[in-house]
Coordinates of C-alpha atoms and ligand atoms in Angstrom, one line a residue:
M1 CA 134.2 113.8 64.7
S2 CA 134.9 116.6 67.1
E3 CA 138.3 117.9 67.8
N4 CA 138.8 115.5 70.7
N5 CA 137.7 112.6 68.7
I6 CA 134.3 112.3 70.2
P7 CA 131.8 111.3 67.6
V8 CA 129.4 114.1 66.9
N9 CA 125.8 113.8 66.1
E10 CA 125.5 116.3 63.2
E11 CA 121.8 117.1 63.8
V12 CA 122.1 118.4 67.4
K13 CA 125.9 118.9 67.6
T14 CA 126.2 117.1 70.9
P15 CA 128.5 114.0 71.4
V16 CA 126.5 110.8 70.9
S17 CA 126.3 108.4 73.8
F18 CA 128.3 105.2 73.7
I19 CA 125.1 103.3 73.1
E20 CA 124.1 105.5 70.1
Q21 CA 127.6 104.9 68.7
I22 CA 127.1 101.1 68.9
I23 CA 123.8 101.5 67.1
I24 CA 125.4 103.7 64.4
D25 CA 128.2 101.1 64.0
D26 CA 125.8 98.2 63.8
L27 CA 123.6 100.0 61.2
E28 CA 126.7 100.9 59.1
A29 CA 127.9 97.3 59.3
G30 CA 124.5 96.1 58.0
K31 CA 123.9 94.0 61.1
N32 CA 120.4 92.5 61.5
G33 CA 119.6 93.6 57.9
G34 CA 120.0 97.2 58.9
R35 CA 117.2 97.0 61.4
I36 CA 116.9 98.7 64.8
H37 CA 114.3 97.4 67.1
T38 CA 114.2 98.3 70.8
R39 CA 111.7 97.8 73.6
F40 CA 110.7 99.3 76.9
P41 CA 110.0 96.5 79.4
P42 CA 108.3 97.8 82.6
E43 CA 106.9 95.4 85.2
P44 CA 103.3 96.5 85.9
N45 CA 103.9 96.5 89.7
G46 CA 103.9 100.3 90.2
Y47 CA 103.8 103.7 88.5
L48 CA 106.7 104.9 86.4
H49 CA 109.2 107.2 87.9
I50 CA 111.7 109.6 86.3
G51 CA 114.3 106.8 86.2
H52 CA 112.0 105.0 83.8
A53 CA 111.8 108.1 81.7
K54 CA 115.5 107.7 81.1
A55 CA 115.0 104.2 79.7
I56 CA 111.9 105.3 77.8
C57 CA 113.7 108.2 76.1
L58 CA 116.6 106.0 75.2
N59 CA 114.6 103.1 73.8
F60 CA 112.0 105.1 72.0
G61 CA 114.4 107.9 71.2
M62 CA 117.0 105.7 69.4
A63 CA 114.3 103.8 67.4
Q64 CA 112.7 107.1 66.4
K65 CA 116.0 108.6 65.4
Y66 CA 117.3 105.7 63.3
G67 CA 114.0 104.7 61.6
G68 CA 113.4 101.7 63.8
K69 CA 110.7 100.5 66.1
C70 CA 110.2 100.3 69.8
N71 CA 107.9 97.9 71.5
L72 CA 106.1 98.3 74.8
R73 CA 106.4 95.0 76.6
F74 CA 104.9 94.5 80.0
D75 CA 107.1 92.2 82.0
D76 CA 104.2 90.5 83.8
T77 CA 105.9 87.3 85.0
N78 CA 104.9 87.8 88.7
P79 CA 101.1 87.7 89.1
V80 CA 101.4 88.4 92.8
K81 CA 102.4 92.0 92.5
E82 CA 100.9 93.1 89.2
D83 CA 97.7 94.9 88.4
V84 CA 95.9 96.5 85.4
E85 CA 95.8 99.8 87.3
Y86 CA 99.6 99.9 86.7
V87 CA 99.3 98.9 83.1
D88 CA 97.0 101.8 82.4
S89 CA 99.1 104.3 84.2
I90 CA 102.3 103.2 82.4
K91 CA 100.6 103.7 79.0
E92 CA 99.4 107.1 80.0
D93 CA 102.8 108.2 81.1
I94 CA 104.6 107.0 78.1
R95 CA 102.1 108.8 75.8
W96 CA 102.5 111.9 78.0
L97 CA 106.2 111.8 77.3
G98 CA 105.4 111.9 73.6
F99 CA 106.2 108.3 72.6
D100 CA 104.1 105.8 70.6
W101 CA 104.4 102.1 70.5
E102 CA 101.7 101.9 67.7
D103 CA 100.2 98.4 67.7
R104 CA 103.2 96.9 69.5
E105 CA 101.8 96.4 73.0
Y106 CA 103.1 93.1 74.2
Y107 CA 103.2 91.2 77.4
A108 CA 105.6 88.6 78.6
S109 CA 102.5 86.5 79.4
D110 CA 101.8 86.4 75.6
Y111 CA 104.8 84.1 75.5
F112 CA 103.9 81.8 78.5
G113 CA 103.1 79.0 76.0
E114 CA 106.4 79.3 74.1
L115 CA 108.4 79.7 77.3
F116 CA 106.7 76.6 78.8
E117 CA 107.5 74.6 75.6
Y118 CA 111.1 75.8 75.8
A119 CA 111.4 74.7 79.4
V120 CA 110.0 71.3 78.4
D121 CA 112.5 71.2 75.6
L122 CA 115.4 72.0 78.0
I123 CA 114.3 69.1 80.2
K124 CA 114.1 66.8 77.3
R125 CA 117.7 67.7 76.4
G126 CA 118.9 67.1 79.9
L127 CA 119.4 70.8 80.5
A128 CA 116.9 71.4 83.2
Y129 CA 115.7 69.6 86.3
V130 CA 113.1 69.8 89.0
D131 CA 114.5 70.5 92.4
D132 CA 112.5 69.4 95.4
Q133 CA 114.4 71.6 97.8
S134 CA 113.2 74.8 99.3
A135 CA 114.3 78.1 98.0
E136 CA 116.3 78.7 101.2
I137 CA 118.3 75.5 100.8
I138 CA 118.9 76.2 97.2
A139 CA 120.2 79.7 98.1
E140 CA 122.5 78.2 100.8
Q141 CA 124.0 75.7 98.3
K142 CA 124.7 78.5 95.8
G143 CA 128.2 79.2 97.4
T144 CA 129.8 82.6 97.2
P145 CA 131.6 84.3 94.3
T146 CA 134.9 82.8 95.5
K147 CA 133.5 79.4 96.7
A148 CA 131.9 77.0 94.2
G149 CA 128.3 76.0 94.9
E150 CA 127.1 72.6 95.8
E151 CA 125.2 70.4 93.4
S152 CA 121.6 69.7 94.3
P153 CA 120.8 66.0 95.0
Y154 CA 118.1 66.2 92.3
R155 CA 120.5 67.5 89.6
N156 CA 120.8 64.2 87.9
R157 CA 117.2 63.1 88.1
P158 CA 116.2 61.1 85.0
I159 CA 114.6 63.1 82.2
E160 CA 111.3 61.3 82.3
E161 CA 110.9 62.0 86.0
N162 CA 111.7 65.7 85.5
L163 CA 109.1 65.9 82.7
D164 CA 106.5 64.2 84.7
L165 CA 107.1 66.4 87.7
F166 CA 107.2 69.6 85.7
Y167 CA 103.8 68.9 84.1
R168 CA 102.3 68.0 87.4
M169 CA 103.7 71.2 88.9
N170 CA 101.7 73.0 86.3
E171 CA 98.6 71.0 86.9
G172 CA 98.5 72.2 90.5
E173 CA 99.4 69.0 92.2
F174 CA 102.1 70.5 94.4
D175 CA 102.2 73.3 96.9
E176 CA 103.8 76.6 96.3
G177 CA 107.5 76.6 97.2
S178 CA 107.7 72.8 97.2
R179 CA 109.5 72.5 93.9
V180 CA 111.1 74.6 91.3
L181 CA 112.6 74.0 87.8
R182 CA 116.2 74.8 87.4
V183 CA 118.4 75.0 84.4
K184 CA 121.6 72.9 84.5
I185 CA 124.6 75.1 83.7
D186 CA 127.5 75.2 86.1
M187 CA 127.5 75.2 90.0
A188 CA 131.2 76.4 89.9
S189 CA 130.7 79.3 87.5
P190 CA 132.3 82.5 88.7
N191 CA 129.1 84.2 87.8
M192 CA 126.5 83.4 90.5
H193 CA 123.7 83.8 88.0
M194 CA 125.0 80.8 86.0
R195 CA 124.8 78.4 89.0
D196 CA 121.7 76.5 88.0
P197 CA 119.3 79.4 88.2
I198 CA 115.6 78.8 88.9
I199 CA 113.6 79.3 85.8
Y200 CA 110.1 78.3 86.9
R201 CA 108.3 78.4 90.2
I202 CA 104.8 77.3 91.4
L203 CA 102.4 80.2 92.0
K204 CA 98.8 79.3 92.5
K205 CA 97.7 82.9 91.7
E206 CA 95.3 84.4 89.1
H207 CA 97.2 86.3 86.5
H208 CA 95.6 89.6 85.3
R209 CA 95.8 88.3 81.7
T210 CA 96.0 84.6 81.7
G211 CA 93.6 84.0 84.6
D212 CA 94.1 80.6 86.3
K213 CA 95.6 78.9 83.2
W214 CA 99.0 78.5 84.8
N215 CA 100.2 77.2 88.1
V216 CA 103.9 77.6 87.2
Y217 CA 105.3 81.0 86.1
P218 CA 108.6 81.8 84.5
M219 CA 111.2 83.8 86.4
Y220 CA 112.0 87.2 84.9
D221 CA 115.6 86.0 84.1
F222 CA 114.2 83.1 82.1
A223 CA 111.6 85.2 80.2
H224 CA 113.5 88.3 79.4
G225 CA 116.1 87.2 76.9
E226 CA 113.7 84.9 75.0
C227 CA 111.0 87.7 74.8
D228 CA 113.6 89.9 73.3
Y229 CA 114.4 87.2 70.8
Y230 CA 110.7 86.4 70.0
E231 CA 110.1 90.0 69.2
G232 CA 113.1 90.5 67.0
I233 CA 114.7 93.0 69.4
T234 CA 118.1 94.0 68.0
H235 CA 119.3 96.3 70.8
S236 CA 118.2 95.3 74.3
L237 CA 119.0 98.4 76.4
C238 CA 118.8 98.1 80.1
T239 CA 120.4 99.3 83.4
L240 CA 123.8 98.2 84.7
E241 CA 122.5 95.8 87.3
F242 CA 121.6 93.4 84.4
E243 CA 125.2 93.2 83.2
V244 CA 125.8 90.2 85.3
H245 CA 122.7 88.6 84.0
R246 CA 123.7 88.9 80.4
P247 CA 125.7 85.6 80.2
L248 CA 122.6 83.8 81.4
Y249 CA 120.3 85.5 78.8
D250 CA 122.9 84.8 76.1
W251 CA 123.1 81.1 77.2
L252 CA 119.3 80.7 77.1
V253 CA 118.9 82.3 73.7
E254 CA 121.9 80.3 72.5
H255 CA 120.2 77.1 73.5
L256 CA 116.9 77.9 71.7
K257 CA 118.5 76.1 68.7
S258 CA 118.1 78.9 66.3
D259 CA 120.8 81.0 64.9
D260 CA 119.1 83.6 62.7
Y261 CA 120.1 86.5 64.9
R262 CA 120.9 87.5 68.5
P263 CA 119.6 90.5 70.5
R264 CA 122.5 92.6 71.8
Q265 CA 122.1 93.7 75.4
I266 CA 123.8 97.0 76.3
E267 CA 123.7 98.3 79.8
F268 CA 123.7 101.9 81.0
N269 CA 123.7 103.7 84.4
R270 CA 120.5 104.1 86.3
L271 CA 119.1 107.6 87.0
N272 CA 119.2 108.4 90.6
L273 CA 118.4 111.8 92.1
T274 CA 119.5 113.5 95.3
Y275 CA 116.9 113.8 98.0
T276 CA 114.8 111.2 96.3
V277 CA 114.2 107.4 96.5
M278 CA 113.8 105.8 93.1
S279 CA 112.4 102.4 93.7
K280 CA 108.9 101.3 93.0
R281 CA 109.0 99.2 96.1
R282 CA 109.9 102.1 98.3
L283 CA 107.5 104.5 96.5
L284 CA 104.7 101.9 97.0
E285 CA 105.5 101.8 100.7
L286 CA 105.1 105.7 100.9
V287 CA 101.8 105.4 99.2
Q288 CA 100.4 102.5 101.2
E289 CA 101.5 104.0 104.5
E290 CA 99.9 107.3 103.4
R291 CA 103.1 109.3 103.9
V292 CA 102.2 110.9 100.6
K293 CA 98.8 111.4 99.0
G294 CA 99.0 108.7 96.4
W295 CA 101.3 107.9 93.5
D296 CA 100.6 111.3 91.9
D297 CA 101.4 113.3 94.9
P298 CA 103.4 116.3 93.5
R299 CA 106.3 115.4 95.8
M300 CA 106.8 112.0 94.3
P301 CA 109.4 111.3 91.6
T302 CA 106.8 109.5 89.6
L303 CA 105.9 110.8 86.2
C304 CA 102.3 111.3 87.3
G305 CA 103.6 113.2 90.3
L306 CA 105.9 115.4 88.3
R307 CA 103.1 116.1 85.8
R308 CA 100.7 117.2 88.7
R309 CA 103.5 119.2 90.1
G310 CA 103.8 121.1 86.7
Y311 CA 106.7 119.5 85.0
T312 CA 106.5 119.3 81.3
P313 CA 107.6 116.4 79.1
E314 CA 110.1 118.7 77.4
S315 CA 111.7 119.6 80.7
I316 CA 112.1 115.9 81.7
K317 CA 113.6 115.0 78.3
K318 CA 115.9 117.9 78.4
F319 CA 117.2 116.8 81.8
I320 CA 117.7 113.3 80.6
D321 CA 119.7 114.7 77.6
M322 CA 121.8 116.7 79.9
I323 CA 122.8 113.8 82.2
G324 CA 123.4 111.4 79.4
Y325 CA 124.2 107.6 79.4
T326 CA 127.3 106.2 80.9
K327 CA 128.6 103.0 82.4
V328 CA 129.2 104.5 85.9
E329 CA 126.5 104.6 88.6
A330 CA 126.1 108.0 90.1
I331 CA 123.5 110.2 91.8
N332 CA 122.3 113.2 89.7
D333 CA 121.8 116.5 91.4
V334 CA 118.0 117.2 91.6
T335 CA 118.8 120.9 91.1
L336 CA 119.7 120.1 87.5
L337 CA 116.1 118.7 87.0
E338 CA 114.7 121.9 88.6
H339 CA 116.9 124.0 86.3
A340 CA 115.5 122.2 83.3
V341 CA 111.9 122.8 84.3
R342 CA 112.6 126.5 85.0
D343 CA 114.2 126.8 81.6
D344 CA 111.3 125.3 79.9
L345 CA 108.6 127.2 81.8
N346 CA 110.4 130.4 81.4
I347 CA 109.5 130.3 77.8
K348 CA 106.1 128.7 78.1
A349 CA 104.4 130.1 81.2
P350 CA 102.5 133.4 81.1
R351 CA 103.4 135.8 83.9
V352 CA 100.6 136.6 86.2
F353 CA 100.1 138.3 89.7
G354 CA 99.5 136.0 92.6
V355 CA 100.0 137.1 96.2
L356 CA 100.7 134.2 98.5
N357 CA 100.7 135.9 101.9
P358 CA 98.6 139.0 101.4
V359 CA 98.6 142.3 103.3
K360 CA 96.3 145.2 102.2
V361 CA 97.7 148.5 100.9
V362 CA 95.3 151.4 100.8
I363 CA 96.2 154.2 98.4
T364 CA 94.7 157.1 100.3
N365 CA 94.9 159.7 97.5
Y366 CA 93.4 157.4 94.9
P367 CA 89.7 158.1 94.1
D368 CA 87.4 155.7 95.9
D369 CA 85.4 154.4 93.0
M370 CA 87.9 154.6 90.3
V371 CA 89.0 151.4 88.5
E372 CA 91.7 151.4 85.9
E373 CA 92.5 148.6 83.4
L374 CA 96.2 148.3 83.0
E375 CA 97.8 146.4 80.2
L376 CA 100.5 143.9 81.2
I377 CA 102.6 141.8 78.9
N378 CA 102.2 138.0 79.4
N379 CA 105.8 136.9 78.7
P380 CA 108.8 139.2 78.1
E381 CA 110.5 136.1 76.6
D382 CA 107.8 135.7 73.9
E383 CA 106.0 138.7 72.5
S384 CA 103.5 136.4 70.7
M385 CA 102.0 135.6 74.0
G386 CA 100.5 139.0 74.0
S387 CA 99.2 141.0 76.9
R388 CA 96.2 141.1 79.4
K389 CA 94.2 143.7 81.2
V390 CA 94.6 143.9 85.0
H391 CA 92.4 146.0 87.2
F392 CA 93.8 148.6 89.5
C393 CA 91.9 150.4 92.3
K394 CA 92.3 152.1 95.6
E395 CA 93.1 148.9 97.6
V396 CA 95.5 146.3 96.5
Y397 CA 97.2 143.3 98.2
I398 CA 100.9 142.9 98.3
E399 CA 103.1 140.2 99.7
R400 CA 103.4 140.5 103.5
E401 CA 107.2 139.9 103.2
D402 CA 107.4 142.9 100.9
F403 CA 106.8 145.3 103.8
M404 CA 109.1 146.0 106.8
E405 CA 108.6 148.4 109.6
D406 CA 112.2 148.9 110.3
P407 CA 114.2 147.6 107.3
P408 CA 117.9 147.3 106.7
N409 CA 119.3 149.6 104.0
K410 CA 119.4 147.1 101.3
F411 CA 115.7 146.3 101.6
F412 CA 114.3 147.7 98.3
R413 CA 110.7 147.1 99.1
L414 CA 108.1 148.9 101.0
A415 CA 108.7 150.5 104.4
P416 CA 107.5 153.7 106.1
G417 CA 108.7 156.7 104.1
R418 CA 110.0 154.5 101.2
E419 CA 108.8 154.2 97.6
V420 CA 108.2 151.3 95.4
R421 CA 106.7 150.7 92.0
L422 CA 103.6 148.5 91.8
K423 CA 104.4 146.7 88.7
G424 CA 102.7 148.0 85.6
A425 CA 101.0 150.7 87.7
Y426 CA 102.3 153.5 89.8
I427 CA 105.0 154.5 92.2
V428 CA 103.6 154.5 95.7
K429 CA 105.0 155.9 99.0
C430 CA 104.3 154.4 102.4
D431 CA 103.0 157.0 104.8
S432 CA 101.8 154.8 107.8
F433 CA 100.4 151.4 108.7
K434 CA 98.1 149.8 111.2
R435 CA 98.4 146.7 113.3
N436 CA 95.7 144.3 114.4
K437 CA 95.2 143.2 118.0
R438 CA 97.8 140.4 117.6
G439 CA 100.3 143.0 116.6
E440 CA 100.5 141.9 113.0
I441 CA 100.5 144.5 110.2
K442 CA 96.9 144.9 109.1
E443 CA 96.9 147.7 106.6
I444 CA 99.5 149.9 105.0
Y445 CA 98.7 153.4 103.9
C446 CA 100.3 154.8 100.8
T447 CA 100.0 157.7 98.4
Y448 CA 100.5 157.3 94.7
D449 CA 102.1 159.7 92.2
K450 CA 99.7 160.1 89.3
E451 CA 102.5 161.1 87.0
T452 CA 104.4 157.8 87.4
K453 CA 101.9 155.6 85.6
S454 CA 103.8 152.8 83.8
G455 CA 104.6 153.8 80.3
N456 CA 104.7 157.4 81.1
E457 CA 108.4 158.0 80.5
Q458 CA 108.1 161.7 81.0
S459 CA 107.8 161.3 84.7
G460 CA 111.5 160.4 84.8
R461 CA 111.1 158.9 88.3
R462 CA 112.8 155.7 89.1
V463 CA 112.7 153.5 92.2
K464 CA 114.7 150.4 93.1
G465 CA 111.9 148.1 94.1
T466 CA 109.1 146.7 92.0
L467 CA 106.3 144.7 93.6
H468 CA 103.6 142.4 92.3
W469 CA 100.1 143.1 93.6
V470 CA 96.5 142.3 93.1
S471 CA 93.5 144.6 93.2
A472 CA 91.6 143.9 96.4
R473 CA 88.2 144.5 94.9
H474 CA 88.9 142.1 92.0
A475 CA 91.1 139.4 93.5
V476 CA 89.9 135.8 93.9
D477 CA 91.0 133.6 96.9
A478 CA 93.1 130.6 96.0
E479 CA 94.7 127.7 97.8
V480 CA 98.4 127.4 97.1
R481 CA 100.4 124.2 97.9
L482 CA 104.1 124.8 98.4
Y483 CA 106.5 121.9 98.2
D484 CA 109.9 121.2 99.6
R485 CA 112.0 118.1 99.1
L486 CA 110.3 114.9 100.3
F487 CA 113.6 113.8 102.0
K488 CA 116.0 115.8 104.1
H489 CA 118.9 113.5 103.3
E490 CA 120.7 113.7 100.0
N491 CA 120.7 109.9 99.7
P492 CA 118.0 108.5 101.9
L493 CA 119.0 104.9 101.1
E494 CA 122.7 105.3 101.7
D495 CA 122.8 104.3 105.3
K496 CA 121.6 100.8 105.5
E497 CA 121.2 101.0 109.3
T498 CA 118.6 103.8 109.1
D499 CA 115.1 103.4 107.8
F500 CA 114.7 105.8 104.9
R501 CA 111.4 107.0 106.4
E502 CA 113.4 108.7 109.1
F503 CA 114.7 111.1 106.5
L504 CA 111.3 112.2 105.4
N505 CA 111.0 116.0 105.5
P506 CA 108.1 116.9 107.8
D507 CA 107.8 120.3 106.1
S508 CA 107.6 119.0 102.5
L509 CA 104.1 120.3 102.1
E510 CA 102.9 123.7 103.1
I511 CA 99.2 124.7 102.3
L512 CA 98.4 128.4 102.1
E513 CA 94.8 129.5 102.1
G514 CA 93.5 132.9 101.1
C515 CA 96.1 133.7 98.5
K516 CA 95.0 136.4 96.2
I517 CA 95.1 135.9 92.4
E518 CA 93.9 137.7 89.3
P519 CA 90.2 136.7 88.9
W520 CA 90.4 135.1 85.5
L521 CA 92.8 132.5 86.9
A522 CA 90.0 130.8 88.7
D523 CA 88.8 129.4 85.4
A524 CA 92.2 128.0 84.5
K525 CA 92.1 124.2 83.8
P526 CA 94.2 121.6 85.7
L527 CA 97.8 121.4 84.6
E528 CA 97.7 124.9 83.1
K529 CA 101.0 126.6 84.1
F530 CA 101.8 130.2 85.1
Q531 CA 104.6 132.2 86.5
F532 CA 103.4 134.1 89.5
Q533 CA 105.8 136.9 89.2
R534 CA 108.6 136.9 91.8
M535 CA 107.0 133.8 93.5
G536 CA 107.8 130.9 91.1
Y537 CA 106.1 128.7 88.6
F538 CA 102.7 127.3 89.4
C539 CA 100.4 124.7 88.0
V540 CA 96.6 124.3 88.5
D541 CA 95.8 121.2 90.5
Y542 CA 93.3 118.5 89.7
D543 CA 91.4 119.6 92.9
S544 CA 90.9 123.1 91.5
T545 CA 87.4 124.4 90.8
P546 CA 86.3 128.0 89.8
D547 CA 84.9 128.4 93.3
K548 CA 88.1 127.2 94.9
P549 CA 91.1 127.5 92.7
V550 CA 94.1 125.3 93.8
F551 CA 97.6 125.8 92.6
N552 CA 100.8 123.7 93.1
R553 CA 104.1 125.5 93.1
T554 CA 106.2 123.6 90.6
I555 CA 109.4 125.4 91.6
S556 CA 110.6 128.8 92.9
L557 CA 112.4 131.2 90.6
K558 CA 115.8 130.9 92.4
D559 CA 118.0 128.6 90.3
T560 CA 120.7 127.2 92.5
W561 CA 122.1 125.0 89.8
A562 CA 122.5 127.8 87.3
K563 CA 124.4 129.9 89.9
I564 CA 126.8 127.2 91.0
N565 CA 127.6 126.4 87.3
K566 CA 128.1 129.9 86.1
Ligands
ATP1 P1 112.6 99.9 90.4 O1 113.9 99.4 90.7 O2 112.3 101.3 90.6 O3 111.5 99.1 91.0 P2 112.6 98.3 88.1 O4 113.9 98.3 87.4 O5 112.2 97.2 88.9 O6 112.5 99.7 88.8 P3 111.1 97.9 85.7 O7 109.6 98.1 85.6 O8 111.6 96.5 85.7 O9 111.4 98.6 87.1 O10 111.8 98.8 84.7 C1 111.6 98.9 83.4 C2 112.8 99.4 82.7 O11 113.1 100.7 83.2 C3 114.0 98.5 82.9 O12 114.6 98.3 81.6 C4 114.9 99.3 83.8 O13 116.2 99.0 83.4 C5 114.5 100.7 83.5 N1 114.7 101.5 84.7 C6 114.2 101.3 85.9 N2 114.7 102.2 86.8 C7 115.5 103.0 86.1 C8 116.3 104.1 86.5 N3 116.3 104.6 87.8 N4 117.1 104.7 85.6 C9 117.1 104.2 84.3 N5 116.3 103.2 83.9 C10 115.5 102.6 84.8
MG2 MG1 112.7 95.3 87.4

């Protein structure tokens, strides 16, 4: 225990979450024979987003930490929206995060037979009935939380008739929407989910795993609790919106007529991020309407999007650790996620020179044909990352914004008559510059001081500004994609009156051509990560080739979160 009585996890010295505490207590009490078994249950109807990562880290993380198991279970109860494309991407993303379900890859559809039998059993026990009314009428009869619902005229149908109709529903005799199977609980329950919920509907659709075997499919609410039970799940961890469904899940498992054990459902708060929408349905709309370039567009909060953007699994896990698990819905500040990736890449990413908006500097007193190889360290945070050779010659590119014709006093970069250090090379002084016809700065003329070569401490000369640069003769052209937030509004779904698309940021992607990079970077492989000094962290894009290197900016170097929270 810590001083303020918060239980402390000895291994990492951070307070354990309320969920972890429940698990610890259950294990200590010897519940379920000391077993812990969790599951991650995605519906294969879209790609995973960072919200799912929160559920993945919890379910797999707890099982891992306490010597248990975690199943991957695809909740494929709705053949209309599901696809194998999604199944494959979900598996890839979970693996990328570093988790393993071993041989425990399950599907709710694996249990369609058992679920059907259970439904039949409920009918036989007078606990379920076929309702011939439309879904709209059934919804109207549901009542409100303060007003009891109305019983269906079919509620007391004879058991034999129910059985006959349910079998015929499955044989394909009736149209979609013409009949449903409902469980008979209590139309006056204060919990709306207990008011005779629908457990089976007719869907004459091919299922990606069971083909045309079924014409009726179980509702998610019917399948979920039983699947947990069939798989021996001890702790069924899910998001808060399922709290009100829990009595139904418990009721259904209770009526399975077995009493060996019960899965325990525990709810936690969803991950929401500012300036982001976190719903597969909305993300699918953005993809289908081509407002982004696919699920893995680097502006998307999907795991494949974040990966392409340059996020590491470690940065995502670290962020999830920082926000923790509570019982209160909130929106997490996206700058905290950005802080986590900066922190991680700061250690991992080698420093390189990349000039995004180049302007040429000619060092007039440097010999025309001379080329020097300068040695630069790759990461001051980690000596083991070594050093590399960088060419220097008479002409170099610097960042256009690092020169000003008429600068204010505090501008410690290049300007007529001022001096800067070219990082790892020399101090240069600007003597003059030339404009092109459009009036833009075309070339800047400098002289260098030979005595100031980096590492030559005797020169004793210091200047305030240090610039990154790339040798003009050696540089390679690259395309760089800069990203801003996809939405301009902190909570794009907050205002129900306004379509969230209206909050899309028209400037969320800026493509720069003709950026200048160190030549060896052209051979870097997709997803390799670098810090372009002073410009941010960058990651090689899948579109990159040695002839046309393409980099995504993961994030700039300015850490607003760290500043605010100092
Ligand atoms: P969405 O609302 O984005 O469409 P979903 O809840 O329908 O997501 P599922 O495939 O059903 O998506 O989710 C699988 C698991 O991931 C569920 O247990 C769900 O609770 C969890 N999950 C989904 N979104 C979040 C989130 N934002 N934060 C934490 N867990 C989440
Ligand atoms: Mg869902």
